[in-house]
Short mmCIF file of C-alpha atoms in Angstrom, two decimals:
data_model
loop_
_atom_site.label_atom_id
_atom_site.label_comp_id
_atom_site.label_asym_id
_atom_site.label_seq_id
_atom_site.Cartn_x
_atom_site.Cartn_y
_atom_site.Cartn_z
CA MET A 56 -70.29 -5.11 57.36
CA ALA A 57 -74.01 -4.97 57.75
CA HIS A 58 -75.82 -4.75 60.60
CA PRO A 59 -76.83 -8.54 62.13
CA SER A 60 -80.19 -7.96 61.72
CA MET A 61 -79.60 -6.66 57.66
CA LEU A 62 -78.11 -9.84 57.29
CA ARG A 63 -81.10 -11.97 58.74
CA LYS A 64 -83.55 -10.05 56.77
CA LEU A 65 -81.57 -10.66 53.26
CA VAL A 66 -80.79 -14.43 54.00
CA ALA A 67 -84.14 -15.10 54.84
CA ARG A 68 -85.64 -13.38 51.98
CA TYR A 69 -83.08 -15.01 49.65
CA GLU A 70 -84.31 -18.61 51.33
CA GLU A 71 -88.09 -17.77 50.26
CA LEU A 72 -87.02 -16.74 46.50
CA ALA A 73 -84.66 -19.93 45.87
CA ALA A 74 -86.51 -22.36 48.25
CA PRO A 75 -87.99 -25.15 46.35
CA GLY A 76 -91.40 -24.63 44.64
CA ALA A 77 -90.56 -20.98 44.27
CA GLU A 78 -88.65 -21.32 40.85
CA SER A 79 -90.44 -19.33 38.97
CA ARG A 80 -90.17 -18.23 35.06
CA ASP A 81 -91.29 -14.62 36.44
CA PRO A 82 -88.07 -12.72 35.51
CA LYS A 83 -89.00 -9.91 37.48
CA LEU A 84 -88.82 -12.23 41.12
CA VAL A 85 -85.23 -13.96 39.12
CA ARG A 86 -84.43 -11.09 39.20
CA GLN A 87 -84.95 -10.33 42.99
CA ARG A 88 -83.25 -13.54 43.82
CA GLU A 89 -80.01 -12.40 42.02
CA ASP A 90 -80.09 -8.91 43.74
CA THR A 91 -80.68 -10.01 47.17
CA ALA A 92 -77.80 -12.53 46.56
CA TYR A 93 -75.48 -9.20 45.16
CA THR A 94 -76.43 -7.24 48.13
CA LEU A 95 -74.90 -10.56 50.01
CA CYS A 96 -72.10 -10.99 48.68
CA VAL A 97 -71.36 -6.75 48.84
CA SER A 98 -72.62 -7.09 52.45
CA THR A 99 -70.78 -9.59 53.92
CA GLY A 100 -67.37 -8.99 51.65
CA THR A 101 -67.29 -12.87 49.14
CA ARG A 102 -68.48 -13.19 45.64
CA ASP A 103 -70.25 -16.29 46.03
CA ILE A 104 -73.90 -16.90 47.60
CA ARG A 105 -72.52 -19.48 48.99
CA ASP A 106 -69.40 -17.82 51.27
CA ALA A 107 -72.03 -15.07 51.55
CA LEU A 108 -75.12 -17.04 53.37
CA ARG A 109 -71.98 -18.74 55.78
CA VAL A 110 -70.76 -15.23 56.25
CA ALA A 111 -74.44 -14.18 57.44
CA ARG A 112 -75.19 -16.50 59.67
CA GLN A 113 -71.45 -16.55 61.31
CA VAL A 114 -72.07 -12.86 61.88
CA ILE A 115 -75.87 -13.26 62.85
CA ALA A 116 -74.93 -16.50 65.58
CA ALA A 117 -72.11 -14.20 67.14
CA ALA A 118 -74.12 -11.09 67.21
CA GLY A 119 -77.02 -13.15 68.83
CA GLU A 120 -79.91 -12.13 66.93
CA PRO A 121 -82.49 -14.58 66.45
CA ALA A 122 -82.33 -16.75 63.17
CA ALA A 123 -85.42 -16.50 61.86
CA VAL A 124 -87.52 -13.60 60.72
CA SER A 125 -90.82 -13.88 61.48
CA ARG A 126 -93.48 -13.10 58.40
CA THR A 127 -94.42 -9.82 59.73
CA SER A 128 -91.10 -8.26 59.25
CA ALA A 129 -90.92 -6.04 55.93
CA PRO A 130 -88.64 -7.62 53.11
CA ALA A 131 -85.62 -6.10 52.63
#
């Protein structure tokens, strides 16, 4: 299992790439979203992004990590 702070950054990155209005036909952005989803799944031992997000959020909450990532943080 990845460290909670890493999971927090991955969740934030995935949410940024999957947010409404972030829809893009840019293959680079689509690939980044897919890669982030894959990394979240591997990091949480899941196979579905919904499960990965649920598990990651549980780990983050249990560790007492802040829910949000500041905009100044480096992307995962």
